[in-house]
Amino acid sequence: FSLVRYIPKACFSSLLVLGAVDTFVVWFFLSFRKTQDLLEWLVVPFIVAFSLVVGFLNAVFLGVGISTFVFVASFFRVGGVKFNATGLEIRSTIERSMAISDWLDTHGDYIQVLVLQNYLFFGNASSILAYIGTMFDDIEADSNELSYDIPPIPKILIIDMSLNTGMDTSTVDIFAEIKELCKNNGCKLFLCGLSSRAKKGLSLAGVKPETGFKNKRNVRFFSDLDVALGTAEDLISSELYEKEKDTQPTNYSWLTPS
């Protein structure tokens, strides 16, 4: 530490003040803006206040105890994936031509749909991230040896959060990882049914609707699942159906009466 004495006191003090202010902003203001959950947010001010009375270490133990009760209370309303499906099982209410409808009946699994419910915390949010990661895994085994069809790598992932009651700070950061995972694998991320509180929290983690040409946006928000499904069907049919139609026309001989 002999070199520290050569640092001007004003610079060294400013660095300490900057670190203190940055920590205060991250843990005091931004943490509340991400979750909007007053009970969860009060744990940090509680630790700081009691550290002046009973000491820092004792205040940390008290904070851990309070966090445990908060977690148990949240656990009773904990959520996760209510159900998952593809564009083969569920479709939008938009009426389409017979050719496109027939094509979607075969290639609708380019759309993956996850419906989340109740409260999300680090545990179940991590499981959701791991499950989404499996959608982009390469199958090393010969597909002919499997007794079921392997779905293709999704082009669009729709996450419906209309049944979601809230999320903690770590979940917000996990959604940022989901966004990057989809982007790196050429998959678009559609979020629907978000509350205003959830939109504010996700925007702080960088998960917000992108601007520009609609077909080029990787992240988009929608009001409900039906609108998101209709947009996803439009995108994959315009991108993939037209290419397939030019190279290999679809056979509709089954429509001809015998």
PDB file of C-alpha atoms in Angstrom:
ATOM      1  CA  PHE A   1       0.000   0.000   0.000  1.00  0.00           C
ATOM      2  CA  SER A   2       3.001   2.330  -0.171  1.00  0.00           C
ATOM      3  CA  LEU A   3       1.879   3.458  -3.635  1.00  0.00           C
ATOM      4  CA  VAL A   4      -1.508   4.570  -2.336  1.00  0.00           C
ATOM      5  CA  ARG A   5       0.007   7.647  -0.705  1.00  0.00           C
ATOM      6  CA  TYR A   6       0.929   8.995  -4.149  1.00  0.00           C
ATOM      7  CA  ILE A   7      -2.728   9.013  -5.225  1.00  0.00           C
ATOM      8  CA  PRO A   8      -4.270  12.460  -4.687  1.00  0.00           C
ATOM      9  CA  LYS A   9      -6.729  12.362  -1.800  1.00  0.00           C
ATOM     10  CA  ALA A  10      -9.428  13.995  -3.919  1.00  0.00           C
ATOM     11  CA  CYS A  11      -9.255  11.215  -6.558  1.00  0.00           C
ATOM     12  CA  PHE A  12      -9.194   8.429  -3.963  1.00  0.00           C
ATOM     13  CA  SER A  13     -12.118   9.921  -2.030  1.00  0.00           C
ATOM     14  CA  SER A  14     -14.105  10.459  -5.229  1.00  0.00           C
ATOM     15  CA  LEU A  15     -13.597   6.811  -6.152  1.00  0.00           C
ATOM     16  CA  LEU A  16     -14.927   5.679  -2.773  1.00  0.00           C
ATOM     17  CA  VAL A  17     -17.919   8.006  -3.038  1.00  0.00           C
ATOM     18  CA  LEU A  18     -18.646   6.785  -6.583  1.00  0.00           C
ATOM     19  CA  GLY A  19     -18.554   3.157  -5.443  1.00  0.00           C
ATOM     20  CA  ALA A  20     -20.879   3.921  -2.536  1.00  0.00           C
ATOM     21  CA  VAL A  21     -23.363   5.807  -4.707  1.00  0.00           C
ATOM     22  CA  ASP A  22     -23.335   3.090  -7.373  1.00  0.00           C
ATOM     23  CA  THR A  23     -23.980   0.374  -4.768  1.00  0.00           C
ATOM     24  CA  PHE A  24     -26.770   2.465  -3.235  1.00  0.00           C
ATOM     25  CA  VAL A  25     -28.469   2.972  -6.606  1.00  0.00           C
ATOM     26  CA  VAL A  26     -28.209  -0.695  -7.662  1.00  0.00           C
ATOM     27  CA  TRP A  27     -29.368  -2.236  -4.377  1.00  0.00           C
ATOM     28  CA  PHE A  28     -31.807   0.452  -3.239  1.00  0.00           C
ATOM     29  CA  PHE A  29     -33.503   1.935  -6.312  1.00  0.00           C
ATOM     30  CA  LEU A  30     -33.015  -0.461  -9.236  1.00  0.00           C
ATOM     31  CA  SER A  31     -33.828  -3.551  -7.160  1.00  0.00           C
ATOM     32  CA  PHE A  32     -37.255  -2.105  -6.322  1.00  0.00           C
ATOM     33  CA  ARG A  33     -37.919  -0.994  -9.902  1.00  0.00           C
ATOM     34  CA  LYS A  34     -37.243  -4.519 -11.158  1.00  0.00           C
ATOM     35  CA  THR A  35     -39.731  -6.287  -8.897  1.00  0.00           C
ATOM     36  CA  GLN A  36     -42.102  -3.610  -7.516  1.00  0.00           C
ATOM     37  CA  ASP A  37     -42.434  -5.943  -4.505  1.00  0.00           C
ATOM     38  CA  LEU A  38     -42.244  -3.846  -1.352  1.00  0.00           C
ATOM     39  CA  LEU A  39     -41.922  -6.799   1.042  1.00  0.00           C
ATOM     40  CA  GLU A  40     -38.963  -8.295  -0.809  1.00  0.00           C
ATOM     41  CA  TRP A  41     -37.293  -4.915  -1.291  1.00  0.00           C
ATOM     42  CA  LEU A  42     -37.470  -4.005   2.423  1.00  0.00           C
ATOM     43  CA  VAL A  43     -34.949  -6.727   3.322  1.00  0.00           C
ATOM     44  CA  VAL A  44     -31.939  -4.659   2.195  1.00  0.00           C
ATOM     45  CA  PRO A  45     -32.936  -1.417   4.039  1.00  0.00           C
ATOM     46  CA  PHE A  46     -33.689  -3.590   7.086  1.00  0.00           C
ATOM     47  CA  ILE A  47     -30.155  -5.026   7.053  1.00  0.00           C
ATOM     48  CA  VAL A  48     -28.593  -1.578   6.655  1.00  0.00           C
ATOM     49  CA  ALA A  49     -30.669  -0.038   9.458  1.00  0.00           C
ATOM     50  CA  PHE A  50     -30.099  -2.873  11.942  1.00  0.00           C
ATOM     51  CA  SER A  51     -26.369  -3.024  11.187  1.00  0.00           C
ATOM     52  CA  LEU A  52     -26.073   0.352  12.944  1.00  0.00           C
ATOM     53  CA  VAL A  53     -27.747  -1.092  16.058  1.00  0.00           C
ATOM     54  CA  VAL A  54     -26.770  -4.751  16.436  1.00  0.00           C
ATOM     55  CA  GLY A  55     -23.754  -4.913  14.110  1.00  0.00           C
ATOM     56  CA  PHE A  56     -23.373  -5.871  10.472  1.00  0.00           C
ATOM     57  CA  LEU A  57     -23.003  -9.646  10.910  1.00  0.00           C
ATOM     58  CA  ASN A  58     -26.032  -9.923  13.200  1.00  0.00           C
ATOM     59  CA  ALA A  59     -28.053  -7.777  10.789  1.00  0.00           C
ATOM     60  CA  VAL A  60     -27.138 -10.124   7.926  1.00  0.00           C
ATOM     61  CA  PHE A  61     -28.426 -13.116   9.926  1.00  0.00           C
ATOM     62  CA  LEU A  62     -31.669 -11.259  10.627  1.00  0.00           C
ATOM     63  CA  GLY A  63     -31.955 -10.423   6.929  1.00  0.00           C
ATOM     64  CA  VAL A  64     -31.496 -14.083   6.006  1.00  0.00           C
ATOM     65  CA  GLY A  65     -34.259 -15.011   8.442  1.00  0.00           C
ATOM     66  CA  ILE A  66     -36.651 -12.445   6.978  1.00  0.00           C
ATOM     67  CA  SER A  67     -35.772 -13.551   3.429  1.00  0.00           C
ATOM     68  CA  THR A  68     -36.639 -17.115   4.421  1.00  0.00           C
ATOM     69  CA  PHE A  69     -40.113 -16.071   5.551  1.00  0.00           C
ATOM     70  CA  VAL A  70     -40.580 -14.002   2.381  1.00  0.00           C
ATOM     71  CA  PHE A  71     -39.530 -16.992   0.267  1.00  0.00           C
ATOM     72  CA  VAL A  72     -41.902 -19.347   2.105  1.00  0.00           C
ATOM     73  CA  ALA A  73     -44.753 -16.887   1.567  1.00  0.00           C
ATOM     74  CA  SER A  74     -43.900 -16.704  -2.136  1.00  0.00           C
ATOM     75  CA  PHE A  75     -43.534 -20.472  -2.379  1.00  0.00           C
ATOM     76  CA  PHE A  76     -47.233 -21.013  -1.748  1.00  0.00           C
ATOM     77  CA  ARG A  77     -48.004 -18.982  -4.834  1.00  0.00           C
ATOM     78  CA  VAL A  78     -45.033 -20.273  -6.804  1.00  0.00           C
ATOM     79  CA  GLY A  79     -45.473 -20.996 -10.461  1.00  0.00           C
ATOM     80  CA  GLY A  80     -43.692 -22.173 -13.544  1.00  0.00           C
ATOM     81  CA  VAL A  81     -44.775 -23.682 -16.828  1.00  0.00           C
ATOM     82  CA  LYS A  82     -48.532 -24.341 -16.902  1.00  0.00           C
ATOM     83  CA  PHE A  83     -48.275 -26.038 -20.278  1.00  0.00           C
ATOM     84  CA  ASN A  84     -46.185 -26.013 -23.415  1.00  0.00           C
ATOM     85  CA  ALA A  85     -47.237 -26.624 -27.008  1.00  0.00           C
ATOM     86  CA  THR A  86     -46.234 -25.999 -30.603  1.00  0.00           C
ATOM     87  CA  GLY A  87     -47.959 -24.416 -33.551  1.00  0.00           C
ATOM     88  CA  LEU A  88     -49.185 -27.909 -34.456  1.00  0.00           C
ATOM     89  CA  GLU A  89     -51.372 -28.191 -31.346  1.00  0.00           C
ATOM     90  CA  ILE A  90     -52.672 -24.635 -31.041  1.00  0.00           C
ATOM     91  CA  ARG A  91     -53.477 -22.164 -33.762  1.00  0.00           C
ATOM     92  CA  SER A  92     -54.655 -18.571 -33.920  1.00  0.00           C
ATOM     93  CA  THR A  93     -58.192 -17.595 -34.868  1.00  0.00           C
ATOM     94  CA  ILE A  94     -57.044 -15.954 -38.118  1.00  0.00           C
ATOM     95  CA  GLU A  95     -58.612 -17.471 -41.232  1.00  0.00           C
ATOM     96  CA  ARG A  96     -56.078 -18.514 -43.847  1.00  0.00           C
ATOM     97  CA  SER A  97     -56.077 -20.098 -47.283  1.00  0.00           C
ATOM     98  CA  MET A  98     -56.282 -23.870 -47.591  1.00  0.00           C
ATOM     99  CA  ALA A  99     -52.696 -24.093 -48.845  1.00  0.00           C
ATOM    100  CA  ILE A 100     -51.179 -22.141 -45.932  1.00  0.00           C
ATOM    101  CA  SER A 101     -53.388 -23.923 -43.385  1.00  0.00           C
ATOM    102  CA  ASP A 102     -52.234 -27.281 -44.711  1.00  0.00           C
ATOM    103  CA  TRP A 103     -48.614 -26.118 -44.591  1.00  0.00           C
ATOM    104  CA  LEU A 104     -48.988 -24.940 -40.976  1.00  0.00           C
ATOM    105  CA  ASP A 105     -50.481 -28.325 -40.049  1.00  0.00           C
ATOM    106  CA  THR A 106     -47.148 -29.846 -41.058  1.00  0.00           C
ATOM    107  CA  HIS A 107     -44.631 -27.133 -40.119  1.00  0.00           C
ATOM    108  CA  GLY A 108     -46.322 -25.455 -37.175  1.00  0.00           C
ATOM    109  CA  ASP A 109     -43.723 -26.897 -34.809  1.00  0.00           C
ATOM    110  CA  TYR A 110     -41.382 -24.097 -35.853  1.00  0.00           C
ATOM    111  CA  ILE A 111     -43.410 -22.171 -33.238  1.00  0.00           C
ATOM    112  CA  GLN A 112     -42.923 -23.110 -29.576  1.00  0.00           C
ATOM    113  CA  VAL A 113     -45.346 -21.806 -26.937  1.00  0.00           C
ATOM    114  CA  LEU A 114     -44.801 -21.670 -23.164  1.00  0.00           C
ATOM    115  CA  VAL A 115     -47.559 -20.519 -20.825  1.00  0.00           C
ATOM    116  CA  LEU A 116     -46.229 -19.465 -17.402  1.00  0.00           C
ATOM    117  CA  GLN A 117     -48.274 -19.125 -14.239  1.00  0.00           C
ATOM    118  CA  ASN A 118     -48.132 -17.657 -10.719  1.00  0.00           C
ATOM    119  CA  TYR A 119     -44.961 -16.306  -9.095  1.00  0.00           C
ATOM    120  CA  LEU A 120     -41.524 -16.830 -10.667  1.00  0.00           C
ATOM    121  CA  PHE A 121     -38.318 -16.945  -8.632  1.00  0.00           C
ATOM    122  CA  PHE A 122     -34.764 -18.091  -9.302  1.00  0.00           C
ATOM    123  CA  GLY A 123     -35.518 -21.814  -8.920  1.00  0.00           C
ATOM    124  CA  ASN A 124     -38.346 -22.285 -11.387  1.00  0.00           C
ATOM    125  CA  ALA A 125     -37.027 -19.553 -13.712  1.00  0.00           C
ATOM    126  CA  SER A 126     -33.732 -21.459 -14.008  1.00  0.00           C
ATOM    127  CA  SER A 127     -35.670 -24.605 -14.900  1.00  0.00           C
ATOM    128  CA  ILE A 128     -37.504 -22.671 -17.616  1.00  0.00           C
ATOM    129  CA  LEU A 129     -34.183 -21.418 -19.006  1.00  0.00           C
ATOM    130  CA  ALA A 130     -32.778 -24.962 -19.022  1.00  0.00           C
ATOM    131  CA  TYR A 131     -35.872 -26.278 -20.803  1.00  0.00           C
ATOM    132  CA  ILE A 132     -35.658 -23.567 -23.456  1.00  0.00           C
ATOM    133  CA  GLY A 133     -31.993 -24.438 -23.922  1.00  0.00           C
ATOM    134  CA  THR A 134     -32.943 -28.011 -24.833  1.00  0.00           C
ATOM    135  CA  MET A 135     -34.964 -26.680 -27.778  1.00  0.00           C
ATOM    136  CA  PHE A 136     -31.700 -25.679 -29.473  1.00  0.00           C
ATOM    137  CA  ASP A 137     -29.659 -28.790 -28.613  1.00  0.00           C
ATOM    138  CA  ASP A 138     -28.290 -30.885 -31.457  1.00  0.00           C
ATOM    139  CA  ILE A 139     -29.405 -34.522 -31.435  1.00  0.00           C
ATOM    140  CA  GLU A 140     -26.315 -36.679 -31.868  1.00  0.00           C
ATOM    141  CA  ALA A 141     -28.155 -39.985 -32.146  1.00  0.00           C
ATOM    142  CA  ASP A 142     -29.552 -41.169 -35.439  1.00  0.00           C
ATOM    143  CA  SER A 143     -33.116 -39.887 -35.713  1.00  0.00           C
ATOM    144  CA  ASN A 144     -34.146 -43.200 -37.296  1.00  0.00           C
ATOM    145  CA  GLU A 145     -33.417 -44.962 -33.996  1.00  0.00           C
ATOM    146  CA  LEU A 146     -35.951 -42.822 -32.107  1.00  0.00           C
ATOM    147  CA  SER A 147     -39.600 -43.839 -31.779  1.00  0.00           C
ATOM    148  CA  TYR A 148     -40.824 -40.243 -32.029  1.00  0.00           C
ATOM    149  CA  ASP A 149     -40.324 -37.291 -34.333  1.00  0.00           C
ATOM    150  CA  ILE A 150     -37.739 -34.724 -33.319  1.00  0.00           C
ATOM    151  CA  PRO A 151     -39.153 -31.198 -33.526  1.00  0.00           C
ATOM    152  CA  PRO A 152     -37.053 -28.731 -35.501  1.00  0.00           C
ATOM    153  CA  ILE A 153     -35.172 -25.870 -33.888  1.00  0.00           C
ATOM    154  CA  PRO A 154     -37.859 -23.234 -33.276  1.00  0.00           C
ATOM    155  CA  LYS A 155     -37.956 -20.078 -35.328  1.00  0.00           C
ATOM    156  CA  ILE A 156     -40.247 -18.300 -32.881  1.00  0.00           C
ATOM    157  CA  LEU A 157     -40.633 -18.772 -29.113  1.00  0.00           C
ATOM    158  CA  ILE A 158     -43.822 -17.396 -27.562  1.00  0.00           C
ATOM    159  CA  ILE A 159     -43.959 -16.946 -23.782  1.00  0.00           C
ATOM    160  CA  ASP A 160     -47.418 -16.159 -22.423  1.00  0.00           C
ATOM    161  CA  MET A 161     -47.324 -14.446 -19.009  1.00  0.00           C
ATOM    162  CA  SER A 162     -50.975 -13.512 -18.650  1.00  0.00           C
ATOM    163  CA  LEU A 163     -51.228 -15.893 -15.632  1.00  0.00           C
ATOM    164  CA  ASN A 164     -48.007 -14.633 -14.026  1.00  0.00           C
ATOM    165  CA  THR A 165     -48.469 -12.869 -10.666  1.00  0.00           C
ATOM    166  CA  GLY A 166     -44.938 -11.543 -10.243  1.00  0.00           C
ATOM    167  CA  MET A 167     -41.217 -12.263 -10.402  1.00  0.00           C
ATOM    168  CA  ASP A 168     -38.120 -11.569  -8.348  1.00  0.00           C
ATOM    169  CA  THR A 169     -34.969  -9.748  -9.451  1.00  0.00           C
ATOM    170  CA  SER A 170     -33.081 -12.902 -10.444  1.00  0.00           C
ATOM    171  CA  THR A 171     -35.955 -13.931 -12.745  1.00  0.00           C
ATOM    172  CA  VAL A 172     -35.692 -10.630 -14.597  1.00  0.00           C
ATOM    173  CA  ASP A 173     -32.008 -11.342 -15.283  1.00  0.00           C
ATOM    174  CA  ILE A 174     -32.851 -14.880 -16.451  1.00  0.00           C
ATOM    175  CA  PHE A 175     -35.233 -13.438 -19.045  1.00  0.00           C
ATOM    176  CA  ALA A 176     -32.278 -11.444 -20.365  1.00  0.00           C
ATOM    177  CA  GLU A 177     -30.419 -14.752 -20.762  1.00  0.00           C
ATOM    178  CA  ILE A 178     -33.418 -16.245 -22.575  1.00  0.00           C
ATOM    179  CA  LYS A 179     -33.360 -13.291 -24.948  1.00  0.00           C
ATOM    180  CA  GLU A 180     -29.660 -13.809 -25.733  1.00  0.00           C
ATOM    181  CA  LEU A 181     -30.162 -17.568 -26.111  1.00  0.00           C
ATOM    182  CA  CYS A 182     -32.886 -17.038 -28.701  1.00  0.00           C
ATOM    183  CA  LYS A 183     -30.884 -14.375 -30.517  1.00  0.00           C
ATOM    184  CA  ASN A 184     -27.793 -16.576 -30.767  1.00  0.00           C
ATOM    185  CA  ASN A 185     -29.858 -19.395 -32.265  1.00  0.00           C
ATOM    186  CA  GLY A 186     -31.747 -17.288 -34.801  1.00  0.00           C
ATOM    187  CA  CYS A 187     -35.044 -17.512 -32.909  1.00  0.00           C
ATOM    188  CA  LYS A 188     -37.438 -14.623 -32.311  1.00  0.00           C
ATOM    189  CA  LEU A 189     -38.830 -14.077 -28.809  1.00  0.00           C
ATOM    190  CA  PHE A 190     -42.478 -13.048 -28.429  1.00  0.00           C
ATOM    191  CA  LEU A 191     -43.752 -12.084 -24.965  1.00  0.00           C
ATOM    192  CA  CYS A 192     -47.470 -11.630 -24.412  1.00  0.00           C
ATOM    193  CA  GLY A 193     -49.835 -10.911 -21.539  1.00  0.00           C
ATOM    194  CA  LEU A 194     -47.266  -8.805 -19.654  1.00  0.00           C
ATOM    195  CA  SER A 195     -48.397  -6.479 -16.887  1.00  0.00           C
ATOM    196  CA  SER A 196     -47.088  -2.918 -16.787  1.00  0.00           C
ATOM    197  CA  ARG A 197     -44.969  -3.819 -13.754  1.00  0.00           C
ATOM    198  CA  ALA A 198     -43.371  -6.766 -15.582  1.00  0.00           C
ATOM    199  CA  LYS A 199     -42.633  -4.605 -18.633  1.00  0.00           C
ATOM    200  CA  LYS A 200     -40.799  -2.048 -16.479  1.00  0.00           C
ATOM    201  CA  GLY A 201     -38.738  -4.721 -14.761  1.00  0.00           C
ATOM    202  CA  LEU A 202     -37.795  -6.493 -17.981  1.00  0.00           C
ATOM    203  CA  SER A 203     -36.829  -3.231 -19.682  1.00  0.00           C
ATOM    204  CA  LEU A 204     -34.231  -2.608 -16.966  1.00  0.00           C
ATOM    205  CA  ALA A 205     -32.601  -5.922 -17.903  1.00  0.00           C
ATOM    206  CA  GLY A 206     -32.608  -5.003 -21.600  1.00  0.00           C
ATOM    207  CA  VAL A 207     -35.640  -7.110 -22.530  1.00  0.00           C
ATOM    208  CA  LYS A 208     -37.869  -4.688 -24.399  1.00  0.00           C
ATOM    209  CA  PRO A 209     -39.540  -4.485 -27.816  1.00  0.00           C
ATOM    210  CA  GLU A 210     -37.149  -3.783 -30.654  1.00  0.00           C
ATOM    211  CA  THR A 211     -37.772  -1.198 -33.344  1.00  0.00           C
ATOM    212  CA  GLY A 212     -37.289  -1.318 -37.102  1.00  0.00           C
ATOM    213  CA  PHE A 213     -38.794  -3.637 -39.690  1.00  0.00           C
ATOM    214  CA  LYS A 214     -41.307  -5.993 -38.078  1.00  0.00           C
ATOM    215  CA  ASN A 215     -39.856  -9.080 -39.757  1.00  0.00           C
ATOM    216  CA  LYS A 216     -36.380  -8.258 -38.398  1.00  0.00           C
ATOM    217  CA  ARG A 217     -37.335  -7.657 -34.756  1.00  0.00           C
ATOM    218  CA  ASN A 218     -36.035 -10.360 -32.428  1.00  0.00           C
ATOM    219  CA  VAL A 219     -38.066  -9.293 -29.374  1.00  0.00           C
ATOM    220  CA  ARG A 220     -41.708  -8.204 -29.545  1.00  0.00           C
ATOM    221  CA  PHE A 221     -44.482  -7.689 -26.986  1.00  0.00           C
ATOM    222  CA  PHE A 222     -48.138  -8.574 -27.615  1.00  0.00           C
ATOM    223  CA  SER A 223     -51.359  -8.068 -25.718  1.00  0.00           C
ATOM    224  CA  ASP A 224     -52.469 -11.718 -25.733  1.00  0.00           C
ATOM    225  CA  LEU A 225     -51.537 -15.172 -26.996  1.00  0.00           C
ATOM    226  CA  ASP A 226     -53.854 -15.158 -30.006  1.00  0.00           C
ATOM    227  CA  VAL A 227     -52.265 -12.021 -31.480  1.00  0.00           C
ATOM    228  CA  ALA A 228     -48.756 -13.421 -30.879  1.00  0.00           C
ATOM    229  CA  LEU A 229     -49.702 -16.744 -32.511  1.00  0.00           C
ATOM    230  CA  GLY A 230     -51.206 -15.009 -35.542  1.00  0.00           C
ATOM    231  CA  THR A 231     -48.077 -12.894 -36.031  1.00  0.00           C
ATOM    232  CA  ALA A 232     -45.815 -15.932 -35.628  1.00  0.00           C
ATOM    233  CA  GLU A 233     -47.828 -17.881 -38.218  1.00  0.00           C
ATOM    234  CA  ASP A 234     -47.590 -14.958 -40.623  1.00  0.00           C
ATOM    235  CA  LEU A 235     -43.816 -14.776 -40.199  1.00  0.00           C
ATOM    236  CA  ILE A 236     -42.972 -18.441 -40.698  1.00  0.00           C
ATOM    237  CA  SER A 237     -45.424 -18.815 -43.584  1.00  0.00           C
ATOM    238  CA  SER A 238     -44.028 -15.757 -45.359  1.00  0.00           C
ATOM    239  CA  GLU A 239     -40.407 -16.818 -44.824  1.00  0.00           C
ATOM    240  CA  LEU A 240     -40.546 -20.611 -45.188  1.00  0.00           C
ATOM    241  CA  TYR A 241     -43.726 -21.419 -47.089  1.00  0.00           C
ATOM    242  CA  GLU A 242     -42.876 -19.195 -50.053  1.00  0.00           C
ATOM    243  CA  LYS A 243     -39.408 -20.727 -50.364  1.00  0.00           C
ATOM    244  CA  GLU A 244     -40.784 -24.261 -50.176  1.00  0.00           C
ATOM    245  CA  LYS A 245     -43.516 -23.475 -52.694  1.00  0.00           C
ATOM    246  CA  ASP A 246     -40.961 -22.295 -55.244  1.00  0.00           C
ATOM    247  CA  THR A 247     -38.685 -25.320 -54.840  1.00  0.00           C
ATOM    248  CA  GLN A 248     -41.129 -28.134 -54.021  1.00  0.00           C
ATOM    249  CA  PRO A 249     -44.842 -27.490 -54.608  1.00  0.00           C
ATOM    250  CA  THR A 250     -47.189 -29.072 -52.092  1.00  0.00           C
ATOM    251  CA  ASN A 251     -49.300 -32.004 -53.239  1.00  0.00           C
ATOM    252  CA  TYR A 252     -53.011 -31.414 -52.690  1.00  0.00           C
ATOM    253  CA  SER A 253     -54.269 -34.550 -54.451  1.00  0.00           C
ATOM    254  CA  TRP A 254     -56.101 -35.525 -51.272  1.00  0.00           C
ATOM    255  CA  LEU A 255     -58.500 -32.623 -51.936  1.00  0.00           C
ATOM    256  CA  THR A 256     -59.666 -34.199 -55.235  1.00  0.00           C
ATOM    257  CA  PRO A 257     -62.809 -36.291 -54.745  1.00  0.00           C
ATOM    258  CA  SER A 258     -62.449 -39.949 -55.658  1.00  0.00           C
TER     259      SER A 258
END
